[in-house]
PDB file of C-alpha atoms in Angstrom:
ATOM      1  CA  MET R1221       2.954   9.726 -34.909  1.00  0.00           C
ATOM      2  CA  LEU R1222       6.392   9.941 -32.584  1.00  0.00           C
ATOM      3  CA  GLN R1223       8.412   7.644 -32.276  1.00  0.00           C
ATOM      4  CA  PHE R1224       9.045   5.995 -29.484  1.00  0.00           C
ATOM      5  CA  LYS R1225      11.309   3.594 -28.157  1.00  0.00           C
ATOM      6  CA  THR R1226      13.062   1.264 -25.329  1.00  0.00           C
ATOM      7  CA  VAL R1227      15.034   2.278 -23.023  1.00  0.00           C
ATOM      8  CA  GLU R1228      18.481   0.490 -23.131  1.00  0.00           C
ATOM      9  CA  LEU R1229      22.076   0.149 -21.247  1.00  0.00           C
ATOM     10  CA  LYS R1230      23.740   2.220 -23.863  1.00  0.00           C
ATOM     11  CA  ASP R1231      20.532   5.097 -23.775  1.00  0.00           C
ATOM     12  CA  LYS R1232      21.869   5.416 -20.386  1.00  0.00           C
ATOM     13  CA  PRO R1233      24.154   9.068 -21.632  1.00  0.00           C
ATOM     14  CA  LEU R1234      21.381  10.708 -23.004  1.00  0.00           C
ATOM     15  CA  LEU R1235      18.791   9.959 -20.787  1.00  0.00           C
ATOM     16  CA  ASP R1236      21.186  10.793 -18.039  1.00  0.00           C
ATOM     17  CA  SER R1237      22.402  13.508 -19.824  1.00  0.00           C
ATOM     18  CA  TYR R1238      17.838  14.527 -18.862  1.00  0.00           C
ATOM     19  CA  LEU R1239      17.824  13.335 -15.995  1.00  0.00           C
ATOM     20  CA  LEU R1240      21.158  14.531 -13.392  1.00  0.00           C
ATOM     21  CA  LYS R1241      20.472  17.847 -14.565  1.00  0.00           C
ATOM     22  CA  SER R1242      16.639  18.405 -13.357  1.00  0.00           C
ATOM     23  CA  ASP R1243      16.113  19.662  -9.873  1.00  0.00           C
ATOM     24  CA  TYR R1244      13.554  17.034  -9.169  1.00  0.00           C
ATOM     25  CA  ARG R1245      14.090  14.645  -6.004  1.00  0.00           C
ATOM     26  CA  ASN R1246      11.375  11.690  -7.117  1.00  0.00           C
ATOM     27  CA  CYS R1247      12.755   8.331  -8.033  1.00  0.00           C
ATOM     28  CA  ASP R1248      10.625   7.516 -11.300  1.00  0.00           C
ATOM     29  CA  PHE R1249      13.787  10.007 -12.744  1.00  0.00           C
ATOM     30  CA  SER R1250      16.242   8.165 -11.974  1.00  0.00           C
ATOM     31  CA  PHE R1251      17.833   6.289 -14.702  1.00  0.00           C
ATOM     32  CA  SER R1252      18.452   2.813 -13.396  1.00  0.00           C
ATOM     33  CA  ASN R1253      14.829   2.804 -11.983  1.00  0.00           C
ATOM     34  CA  ILE R1254      13.321   3.226 -16.003  1.00  0.00           C
ATOM     35  CA  PHE R1255      15.954   0.961 -16.681  1.00  0.00           C
ATOM     36  CA  CYS R1256      15.116  -2.361 -14.408  1.00  0.00           C
ATOM     37  CA  TRP R1257      11.107  -1.785 -14.186  1.00  0.00           C
ATOM     38  CA  LYS R1258      10.987  -1.100 -18.008  1.00  0.00           C
ATOM     39  CA  GLU R1259       9.294  -4.728 -18.533  1.00  0.00           C
ATOM     40  CA  ARG R1260       6.668  -4.465 -16.049  1.00  0.00           C
ATOM     41  CA  TYR R1261       5.733  -1.290 -17.260  1.00  0.00           C
ATOM     42  CA  HIS R1262       6.905  -1.399 -21.352  1.00  0.00           C
ATOM     43  CA  THR R1263       8.413   1.507 -20.845  1.00  0.00           C
ATOM     44  CA  THR R1264       9.771   3.608 -23.760  1.00  0.00           C
ATOM     45  CA  TYR R1265      10.825   6.717 -24.399  1.00  0.00           C
ATOM     46  CA  GLY R1266      11.267   9.887 -27.335  1.00  0.00           C
ATOM     47  CA  ILE R1267      13.155  12.761 -27.497  1.00  0.00           C
ATOM     48  CA  VAL R1268      10.348  15.402 -28.053  1.00  0.00           C
ATOM     49  CA  ASN R1269      11.354  19.068 -29.615  1.00  0.00           C
ATOM     50  CA  GLY R1270      14.364  19.171 -27.367  1.00  0.00           C
ATOM     51  CA  PHE R1271      12.319  17.256 -23.804  1.00  0.00           C
ATOM     52  CA  LEU R1272      12.577  13.967 -22.957  1.00  0.00           C
ATOM     53  CA  VAL R1273       9.497  12.477 -22.911  1.00  0.00           C
ATOM     54  CA  ILE R1274       9.611   9.041 -21.286  1.00  0.00           C
ATOM     55  CA  ARG R1275       5.618   6.744 -21.154  1.00  0.00           C
ATOM     56  CA  PHE R1276       4.690   4.044 -19.580  1.00  0.00           C
ATOM     57  CA  VAL R1277       1.333   1.584 -19.392  1.00  0.00           C
ATOM     58  CA  VAL R1278      -0.525   1.526 -16.277  1.00  0.00           C
ATOM     59  CA  VAL R1279      -0.612  -2.030 -14.472  1.00  0.00           C
ATOM     60  CA  ASP R1280      -4.104  -1.571 -13.387  1.00  0.00           C
ATOM     61  CA  ASP R1281      -5.798  -0.752 -17.055  1.00  0.00           C
ATOM     62  CA  GLN R1282      -2.590  -1.442 -19.570  1.00  0.00           C
ATOM     63  CA  LYS R1283      -3.579   2.216 -21.207  1.00  0.00           C
ATOM     64  CA  PRO R1284      -0.225   4.222 -21.319  1.00  0.00           C
ATOM     65  CA  CYS R1285       1.267   6.297 -19.816  1.00  0.00           C
ATOM     66  CA  TYR R1286       3.674   9.643 -19.708  1.00  0.00           C
ATOM     67  CA  ILE R1287       6.174  11.438 -16.726  1.00  0.00           C
ATOM     68  CA  MET R1288       6.854  15.296 -16.924  1.00  0.00           C
ATOM     69  CA  PRO R1289       8.911  16.437 -19.851  1.00  0.00           C
ATOM     70  CA  LEU R1290      12.297  16.970 -19.410  1.00  0.00           C
ATOM     71  CA  GLY R1291      13.888  19.866 -21.050  1.00  0.00           C
ATOM     72  CA  THR R1292      14.782  23.423 -21.563  1.00  0.00           C
ATOM     73  CA  GLY R1293      11.381  25.406 -24.207  1.00  0.00           C
ATOM     74  CA  ASP R1294       8.472  24.913 -25.020  1.00  0.00           C
ATOM     75  CA  LEU R1295       6.782  23.520 -22.328  1.00  0.00           C
ATOM     76  CA  THR R1296       3.307  24.244 -23.876  1.00  0.00           C
ATOM     77  CA  GLY R1297       4.460  22.622 -27.647  1.00  0.00           C
ATOM     78  CA  VAL R1298       5.772  19.752 -26.011  1.00  0.00           C
ATOM     79  CA  LEU R1299       2.168  19.347 -23.699  1.00  0.00           C
ATOM     80  CA  GLU R1300       0.041  19.500 -27.294  1.00  0.00           C
ATOM     81  CA  ILE R1301       2.136  17.387 -29.255  1.00  0.00           C
ATOM     82  CA  LEU R1302       1.540  14.622 -26.637  1.00  0.00           C
ATOM     83  CA  MET R1303      -2.298  15.270 -25.733  1.00  0.00           C
ATOM     84  CA  ALA R1304      -2.506  14.798 -29.336  1.00  0.00           C
ATOM     85  CA  ASP R1305      -0.272  11.552 -29.481  1.00  0.00           C
ATOM     86  CA  ALA R1306      -2.451   9.934 -26.939  1.00  0.00           C
ATOM     87  CA  GLU R1307      -5.788  11.030 -29.125  1.00  0.00           C
ATOM     88  CA  GLU R1308      -3.639   8.980 -31.921  1.00  0.00           C
ATOM     89  CA  ASN R1309      -3.032   6.503 -30.408  1.00  0.00           C
ATOM     90  CA  GLY R1310      -6.581   5.682 -28.679  1.00  0.00           C
ATOM     91  CA  PHE R1311      -5.635   5.726 -24.931  1.00  0.00           C
ATOM     92  CA  PRO R1312      -6.943   9.520 -23.048  1.00  0.00           C
ATOM     93  CA  PHE R1313      -4.116  11.535 -21.877  1.00  0.00           C
ATOM     94  CA  ARG R1314      -1.767  11.583 -18.338  1.00  0.00           C
ATOM     95  CA  LEU R1315       0.818  12.368 -16.860  1.00  0.00           C
ATOM     96  CA  MET R1316       1.784  10.148 -13.238  1.00  0.00           C
ATOM     97  CA  SER R1317       4.123  11.103 -10.722  1.00  0.00           C
ATOM     98  CA  ILE R1318       3.329  14.671 -10.764  1.00  0.00           C
ATOM     99  CA  THR R1319       4.795  16.626  -8.305  1.00  0.00           C
ATOM    100  CA  ASP R1320       3.263  19.981  -6.640  1.00  0.00           C
ATOM    101  CA  ASP R1321       6.003  22.390  -8.566  1.00  0.00           C
ATOM    102  CA  MET R1322       5.457  20.364 -11.696  1.00  0.00           C
ATOM    103  CA  PHE R1323       2.072  21.204 -11.572  1.00  0.00           C
ATOM    104  CA  ALA R1324       2.825  24.154 -11.158  1.00  0.00           C
ATOM    105  CA  LEU R1325       4.707  24.861 -14.550  1.00  0.00           C
ATOM    106  CA  LEU R1326       1.897  22.108 -16.057  1.00  0.00           C
ATOM    107  CA  GLU R1327      -0.791  25.103 -15.138  1.00  0.00           C
ATOM    108  CA  LYS R1328       1.391  27.778 -16.459  1.00  0.00           C
ATOM    109  CA  ALA R1329       2.153  26.084 -19.890  1.00  0.00           C
ATOM    110  CA  VAL R1330      -1.934  25.116 -20.144  1.00  0.00           C
ATOM    111  CA  PRO R1331      -4.014  26.843 -17.961  1.00  0.00           C
ATOM    112  CA  ASP R1332      -7.239  25.315 -16.669  1.00  0.00           C
ATOM    113  CA  THR R1333      -6.226  21.987 -18.649  1.00  0.00           C
ATOM    114  CA  PHE R1334      -5.494  19.243 -15.789  1.00  0.00           C
ATOM    115  CA  GLU R1335      -6.039  18.424 -13.396  1.00  0.00           C
ATOM    116  CA  PHE R1336      -4.165  16.940 -10.508  1.00  0.00           C
ATOM    117  CA  ILE R1337      -5.237  13.775  -8.138  1.00  0.00           C
ATOM    118  CA  PRO R1338      -3.519  13.197  -5.322  1.00  0.00           C
ATOM    119  CA  MET R1339      -1.902   8.815  -4.954  1.00  0.00           C
ATOM    120  CA  ARG R1340      -0.090   8.635  -1.346  1.00  0.00           C
ATOM    121  CA  GLY R1341       0.947   5.510  -1.639  1.00  0.00           C
ATOM    122  CA  GLY R1342       2.952   7.623  -4.798  1.00  0.00           C
ATOM    123  CA  SER R1343       4.792   9.684  -1.954  1.00  0.00           C
ATOM    124  CA  ASP R1344       8.659   9.477  -1.883  1.00  0.00           C
ATOM    125  CA  TYR R1345      10.526   9.703   1.602  1.00  0.00           C
ATOM    126  CA  VAL R1346      13.390  12.170   1.450  1.00  0.00           C
ATOM    127  CA  TYR R1347      14.952  12.744   3.936  1.00  0.00           C
ATOM    128  CA  LEU R1348      18.389  14.667   5.267  1.00  0.00           C
ATOM    129  CA  THR R1349      21.787  12.361   4.760  1.00  0.00           C
ATOM    130  CA  GLU R1350      23.163  13.841   8.149  1.00  0.00           C
ATOM    131  CA  ASP R1351      20.035  12.282  10.309  1.00  0.00           C
ATOM    132  CA  LEU R1352      20.435   8.867   8.287  1.00  0.00           C
ATOM    133  CA  ILE R1353      24.618   9.119   9.509  1.00  0.00           C
ATOM    134  CA  HIS R1354      23.945  10.420  13.511  1.00  0.00           C
ATOM    135  CA  LEU R1355      20.559   9.387  14.261  1.00  0.00           C
ATOM    136  CA  ALA R1356      20.729  12.031  16.629  1.00  0.00           C
ATOM    137  CA  GLY R1357      17.730  13.629  19.517  1.00  0.00           C
ATOM    138  CA  LYS R1358      14.651  12.644  21.443  1.00  0.00           C
ATOM    139  CA  LYS R1359      13.179  11.568  18.503  1.00  0.00           C
ATOM    140  CA  TYR R1360      15.825   8.610  16.899  1.00  0.00           C
ATOM    141  CA  GLN R1361      16.421   6.758  20.327  1.00  0.00           C
ATOM    142  CA  SER R1362      15.111   3.578  19.414  1.00  0.00           C
ATOM    143  CA  LYS R1363      17.353   3.614  16.358  1.00  0.00           C
ATOM    144  CA  ARG R1364      20.903   4.659  17.912  1.00  0.00           C
ATOM    145  CA  ASN R1365      18.996   1.571  21.419  1.00  0.00           C
ATOM    146  CA  HIS R1366      18.755  -0.804  17.900  1.00  0.00           C
ATOM    147  CA  ILE R1367      22.264  -0.101  16.598  1.00  0.00           C
ATOM    148  CA  ASN R1368      23.781  -0.075  19.227  1.00  0.00           C
ATOM    149  CA  ARG R1369      22.548  -3.540  19.861  1.00  0.00           C
ATOM    150  CA  PHE R1370      23.568  -5.069  16.533  1.00  0.00           C
ATOM    151  CA  LYS R1371      27.069  -3.569  17.566  1.00  0.00           C
ATOM    152  CA  ILE R1372      27.475  -5.311  20.571  1.00  0.00           C
ATOM    153  CA  ASP R1373      25.610  -8.797  19.314  1.00  0.00           C
ATOM    154  CA  TYR R1374      27.908  -8.400  16.323  1.00  0.00           C
ATOM    155  CA  PRO R1375      31.343  -6.463  16.852  1.00  0.00           C
ATOM    156  CA  ASP R1376      33.072  -8.268  14.208  1.00  0.00           C
ATOM    157  CA  PHE R1377      30.246  -6.977  11.391  1.00  0.00           C
ATOM    158  CA  GLU R1378      31.457  -5.692   8.391  1.00  0.00           C
ATOM    159  CA  PHE R1379      30.196  -2.745   6.141  1.00  0.00           C
ATOM    160  CA  VAL R1380      31.962  -3.939   2.485  1.00  0.00           C
ATOM    161  CA  PRO R1381      31.354  -1.503  -0.436  1.00  0.00           C
ATOM    162  CA  ILE R1382      28.992  -3.610  -3.578  1.00  0.00           C
ATOM    163  CA  THR R1383      32.239  -5.196  -6.238  1.00  0.00           C
ATOM    164  CA  LYS R1384      31.686  -7.634  -9.635  1.00  0.00           C
ATOM    165  CA  GLU R1385      32.719 -10.270  -7.224  1.00  0.00           C
ATOM    166  CA  LEU R1386      29.891  -9.557  -4.366  1.00  0.00           C
ATOM    167  CA  ILE R1387      27.250  -9.455  -6.901  1.00  0.00           C
ATOM    168  CA  PRO R1388      26.944 -13.230  -7.315  1.00  0.00           C
ATOM    169  CA  ALA R1389      26.106 -13.063  -3.127  1.00  0.00           C
ATOM    170  CA  CYS R1390      23.650 -10.357  -3.532  1.00  0.00           C
ATOM    171  CA  LEU R1391      21.901 -12.649  -6.249  1.00  0.00           C
ATOM    172  CA  GLU R1392      21.759 -15.647  -4.036  1.00  0.00           C
ATOM    173  CA  MET R1393      20.501 -12.884  -0.767  1.00  0.00           C
ATOM    174  CA  GLN R1394      17.780 -11.925  -3.223  1.00  0.00           C
ATOM    175  CA  LYS R1395      17.119 -15.331  -3.478  1.00  0.00           C
ATOM    176  CA  GLN R1396      16.960 -16.441  -0.251  1.00  0.00           C
ATOM    177  CA  TRP R1397      15.306 -13.289   1.138  1.00  0.00           C
ATOM    178  CA  CYS R1398      12.435 -14.595  -2.172  1.00  0.00           C
ATOM    179  CA  ILE R1399      11.589 -17.168  -0.377  1.00  0.00           C
ATOM    180  CA  GLU R1400      10.876 -16.003   2.826  1.00  0.00           C
ATOM    181  CA  ASN R1401       8.880 -13.190   2.032  1.00  0.00           C
ATOM    182  CA  ASP R1402       6.870 -15.325  -0.746  1.00  0.00           C
ATOM    183  CA  CYS R1403       8.054 -13.569  -3.607  1.00  0.00           C
ATOM    184  CA  THR R1404       5.555 -16.002  -5.709  1.00  0.00           C
ATOM    185  CA  ASP R1405       2.490 -14.708  -3.670  1.00  0.00           C
ATOM    186  CA  SER R1406       2.875 -11.714  -5.188  1.00  0.00           C
ATOM    187  CA  ASP R1407       2.794  -9.230  -8.380  1.00  0.00           C
ATOM    188  CA  MET R1408       4.547  -6.170  -6.972  1.00  0.00           C
ATOM    189  CA  LEU R1409       7.650  -8.502  -5.080  1.00  0.00           C
ATOM    190  CA  HIS R1410       7.966 -11.061  -8.056  1.00  0.00           C
ATOM    191  CA  SER R1411       7.982  -8.045 -10.284  1.00  0.00           C
ATOM    192  CA  GLU R1412      10.599  -6.211  -7.823  1.00  0.00           C
ATOM    193  CA  ALA R1413      12.545  -9.493  -7.555  1.00  0.00           C
ATOM    194  CA  HIS R1414      13.392  -9.637 -11.879  1.00  0.00           C
ATOM    195  CA  ALA R1415      14.421  -5.814 -11.013  1.00  0.00           C
ATOM    196  CA  VAL R1416      16.794  -5.966  -8.133  1.00  0.00           C
ATOM    197  CA  ARG R1417      18.628  -9.395 -10.467  1.00  0.00           C
ATOM    198  CA  THR R1418      18.391  -7.525 -13.570  1.00  0.00           C
ATOM    199  CA  ALA R1419      20.325  -4.290 -11.663  1.00  0.00           C
ATOM    200  CA  LEU R1420      22.693  -6.062  -9.988  1.00  0.00           C
ATOM    201  CA  ASN R1421      23.472  -8.582 -13.226  1.00  0.00           C
ATOM    202  CA  ASN R1422      24.344  -4.705 -14.979  1.00  0.00           C
ATOM    203  CA  TYR R1423      25.493  -3.271 -11.757  1.00  0.00           C
ATOM    204  CA  GLU R1424      28.955  -1.542 -13.128  1.00  0.00           C
ATOM    205  CA  ASP R1425      27.194  -0.283 -16.393  1.00  0.00           C
ATOM    206  CA  LEU R1426      24.042   0.758 -14.723  1.00  0.00           C
ATOM    207  CA  GLN R1427      27.350   2.995 -12.060  1.00  0.00           C
ATOM    208  CA  LEU R1428      24.956   1.321  -9.362  1.00  0.00           C
ATOM    209  CA  ARG R1429      26.590   2.355  -5.327  1.00  0.00           C
ATOM    210  CA  GLY R1430      26.567   0.318  -2.374  1.00  0.00           C
ATOM    211  CA  GLY R1431      27.087  -1.880   0.492  1.00  0.00           C
ATOM    212  CA  VAL R1432      26.693  -5.211   2.190  1.00  0.00           C
ATOM    213  CA  ILE R1433      26.294  -6.549   5.772  1.00  0.00           C
ATOM    214  CA  LYS R1434      28.288  -9.319   6.750  1.00  0.00           C
ATOM    215  CA  ILE R1435      27.777 -11.308   9.650  1.00  0.00           C
ATOM    216  CA  ASP R1436      31.356 -14.131  10.235  1.00  0.00           C
ATOM    217  CA  GLY R1437      31.927 -13.734   7.051  1.00  0.00           C
ATOM    218  CA  LYS R1438      28.599 -13.705   5.955  1.00  0.00           C
ATOM    219  CA  LEU R1439      26.367 -11.715   3.758  1.00  0.00           C
ATOM    220  CA  THR R1440      23.061  -9.899   5.323  1.00  0.00           C
ATOM    221  CA  ALA R1441      22.027  -7.485   3.732  1.00  0.00           C
ATOM    222  CA  PHE R1442      22.810  -5.409   0.555  1.00  0.00           C
ATOM    223  CA  SER R1443      21.043  -1.974  -0.271  1.00  0.00           C
ATOM    224  CA  PHE R1444      22.393   0.146  -3.396  1.00  0.00           C
ATOM    225  CA  GLY R1445      20.885   3.478  -6.022  1.00  0.00           C
ATOM    226  CA  GLN R1446      22.534   6.247  -8.192  1.00  0.00           C
ATOM    227  CA  ALA R1447      22.021   9.980  -7.802  1.00  0.00           C
ATOM    228  CA  ILE R1448      18.212  12.022  -8.287  1.00  0.00           C
ATOM    229  CA  GLY R1449      18.547  14.691  -9.692  1.00  0.00           C
ATOM    230  CA  GLN R1450      21.802  17.350  -8.128  1.00  0.00           C
ATOM    231  CA  ASP R1451      21.433  16.251  -4.773  1.00  0.00           C
ATOM    232  CA  THR R1452      19.828  13.542  -3.779  1.00  0.00           C
ATOM    233  CA  PHE R1453      20.687  10.121  -4.034  1.00  0.00           C
ATOM    234  CA  GLY R1454      18.527   7.523  -4.189  1.00  0.00           C
ATOM    235  CA  VAL R1455      18.021   4.197  -2.352  1.00  0.00           C
ATOM    236  CA  HIS R1456      15.918   1.817  -5.326  1.00  0.00           C
ATOM    237  CA  VAL R1457      17.140  -1.441  -3.252  1.00  0.00           C
ATOM    238  CA  GLU R1458      16.797  -2.367   0.436  1.00  0.00           C
ATOM    239  CA  LYS R1459      17.317  -6.321   1.351  1.00  0.00           C
ATOM    240  CA  ALA R1460      18.077  -7.724   4.494  1.00  0.00           C
ATOM    241  CA  LEU R1461      17.977 -11.373   6.507  1.00  0.00           C
ATOM    242  CA  ASN R1462      17.059 -11.398  10.561  1.00  0.00           C
ATOM    243  CA  GLY R1463      16.039  -7.732  10.913  1.00  0.00           C
ATOM    244  CA  VAL R1464      19.476  -6.259  10.275  1.00  0.00           C
ATOM    245  CA  TYR R1465      17.892  -2.972   8.568  1.00  0.00           C
ATOM    246  CA  ALA R1466      18.393  -0.627  10.560  1.00  0.00           C
ATOM    247  CA  ILE R1467      22.576  -1.379  10.268  1.00  0.00           C
ATOM    248  CA  ILE R1468      21.691  -0.970   6.417  1.00  0.00           C
ATOM    249  CA  ASN R1469      20.211   2.248   6.572  1.00  0.00           C
ATOM    250  CA  GLN R1470      22.460   4.422   8.412  1.00  0.00           C
ATOM    251  CA  GLN R1471      25.435   2.052   7.088  1.00  0.00           C
ATOM    252  CA  ILE R1472      24.434   3.602   3.236  1.00  0.00           C
ATOM    253  CA  ALA R1473      23.688   6.880   4.679  1.00  0.00           C
ATOM    254  CA  GLU R1474      27.286   7.769   6.188  1.00  0.00           C
ATOM    255  CA  HIS R1475      29.719   5.320   3.964  1.00  0.00           C
ATOM    256  CA  VAL R1476      27.224   5.545  -0.635  1.00  0.00           C
ATOM    257  CA  ALA R1477      25.708   8.619   0.595  1.00  0.00           C
ATOM    258  CA  CYS R1478      27.684  10.967   2.602  1.00  0.00           C
ATOM    259  CA  ASN R1479      28.198  13.438  -0.389  1.00  0.00           C
ATOM    260  CA  TYR R1480      24.733  14.321  -0.884  1.00  0.00           C
ATOM    261  CA  LYS R1481      22.252  16.136   0.860  1.00  0.00           C
ATOM    262  CA  TYR R1482      18.980  14.188   1.065  1.00  0.00           C
ATOM    263  CA  MET R1483      18.327  10.568   0.627  1.00  0.00           C
ATOM    264  CA  ASN R1484      15.017   9.077  -1.170  1.00  0.00           C
ATOM    265  CA  ARG R1485      14.502   5.799   0.045  1.00  0.00           C
ATOM    266  CA  GLU R1486      10.726   5.462  -2.712  1.00  0.00           C
ATOM    267  CA  GLU R1487       7.038   4.801  -1.832  1.00  0.00           C
ATOM    268  CA  ASP R1488       5.602   3.707   1.071  1.00  0.00           C
ATOM    269  CA  LEU R1489       2.755   1.426  -1.858  1.00  0.00           C
ATOM    270  CA  ASP R1490       0.048   2.161   0.264  1.00  0.00           C
ATOM    271  CA  LEU R1491       1.968  -0.530   3.018  1.00  0.00           C
ATOM    272  CA  GLU R1492       0.651   0.187   6.290  1.00  0.00           C
ATOM    273  CA  SER R1493       3.777  -1.911   7.537  1.00  0.00           C
ATOM    274  CA  LEU R1494       5.996   0.307   4.882  1.00  0.00           C
ATOM    275  CA  ARG R1495       4.528   3.324   5.720  1.00  0.00           C
ATOM    276  CA  LYS R1496       5.271   2.795   9.475  1.00  0.00           C
ATOM    277  CA  ALA R1497       8.775   1.871   9.106  1.00  0.00           C
ATOM    278  CA  LYS R1498       9.233   5.318   6.506  1.00  0.00           C
ATOM    279  CA  MET R1499       7.482   7.523   8.668  1.00  0.00           C
ATOM    280  CA  SER R1500       9.638   6.523  12.021  1.00  0.00           C
ATOM    281  CA  TYR R1501      12.511   8.040  10.310  1.00  0.00           C
ATOM    282  CA  HIS R1502      11.052  11.194  10.000  1.00  0.00           C
ATOM    283  CA  PRO R1503      11.478  11.754   6.964  1.00  0.00           C
ATOM    284  CA  ALA R1504      12.516  15.655   5.165  1.00  0.00           C
ATOM    285  CA  ILE R1505      10.076  15.511   2.201  1.00  0.00           C
ATOM    286  CA  LEU R1506       6.817  13.593   1.667  1.00  0.00           C
ATOM    287  CA  LEU R1507       7.459  14.173  -1.913  1.00  0.00           C
ATOM    288  CA  GLU R1508       3.493  14.013  -2.567  1.00  0.00           C
ATOM    289  CA  LYS R1509       3.038  12.663  -6.122  1.00  0.00           C
ATOM    290  CA  GLY R1510      -0.461  12.176  -8.556  1.00  0.00           C
ATOM    291  CA  LEU R1511      -1.630  11.708 -11.362  1.00  0.00           C
ATOM    292  CA  VAL R1512      -2.475  14.157 -13.858  1.00  0.00           C
ATOM    293  CA  GLN R1513      -5.686  14.066 -16.234  1.00  0.00           C
ATOM    294  CA  VAL R1514      -7.309  16.086 -18.302  1.00  0.00           C
ATOM    295  CA  LYS R1515     -10.215  18.170 -16.898  1.00  0.00           C
ATOM    296  CA  SER R1516     -13.334  15.784 -18.164  1.00  0.00           C
TER     297      SER R1516
END
């Protein structure tokens, strides 16, 4: 039987040795996401024949699932071990958050075994960082207008990097955001609030990077994330009061993610308002993901 263990902070160097070498821009391959959401998904991991294997529980049916093994070597052998692990423990073998290039590797490793089921709500929105910094061209005219109006209305606004001294104010703003958006009324928002608090309370140990917007000295927005793979900055959290999302998004791109080619602003969860907002920034890549299962 395979041995899986709960993800802990002390595991970050080990997991990062696999995660940060990846060419995938998938937001699920970020240690901070894995760690901060581990309670909702009961996330565990193991090292199997030189591959990092992550197993978690799908909320909808409470059955375990895996994500794409990360490593080099015999992928076929690892997949066979995982399929045997699933059978031994009495649950169907499934892989989640699988992209087209991952599925191609699976097909090569175990031909004509799996089927791919797209999950549009799980697709990642990946943008060119330069686009989000400069918002150039006609397609971004409304975004520029919004930011220019903000700068006229609040000429003394500040963008300040998040430090440990700002964590209490971020936690307080998160609490206020939850009151305004009724986090208790949504299982996902409730879990997200817990993940945000976990991230903020472990901000330095997780090596997160982000910033806040202050207006008249009062914190009105914050955002943070970390690298995904080699060329992408993942924005894990973006919270704002009084409709200042456009400015925090632009400032994070300019001051935090500027050394990365891409920014991954994660999924829309099939929420129409969120999908509309993310599409309005014109992603360079809509990173489609889906479920892989054994053909029936």
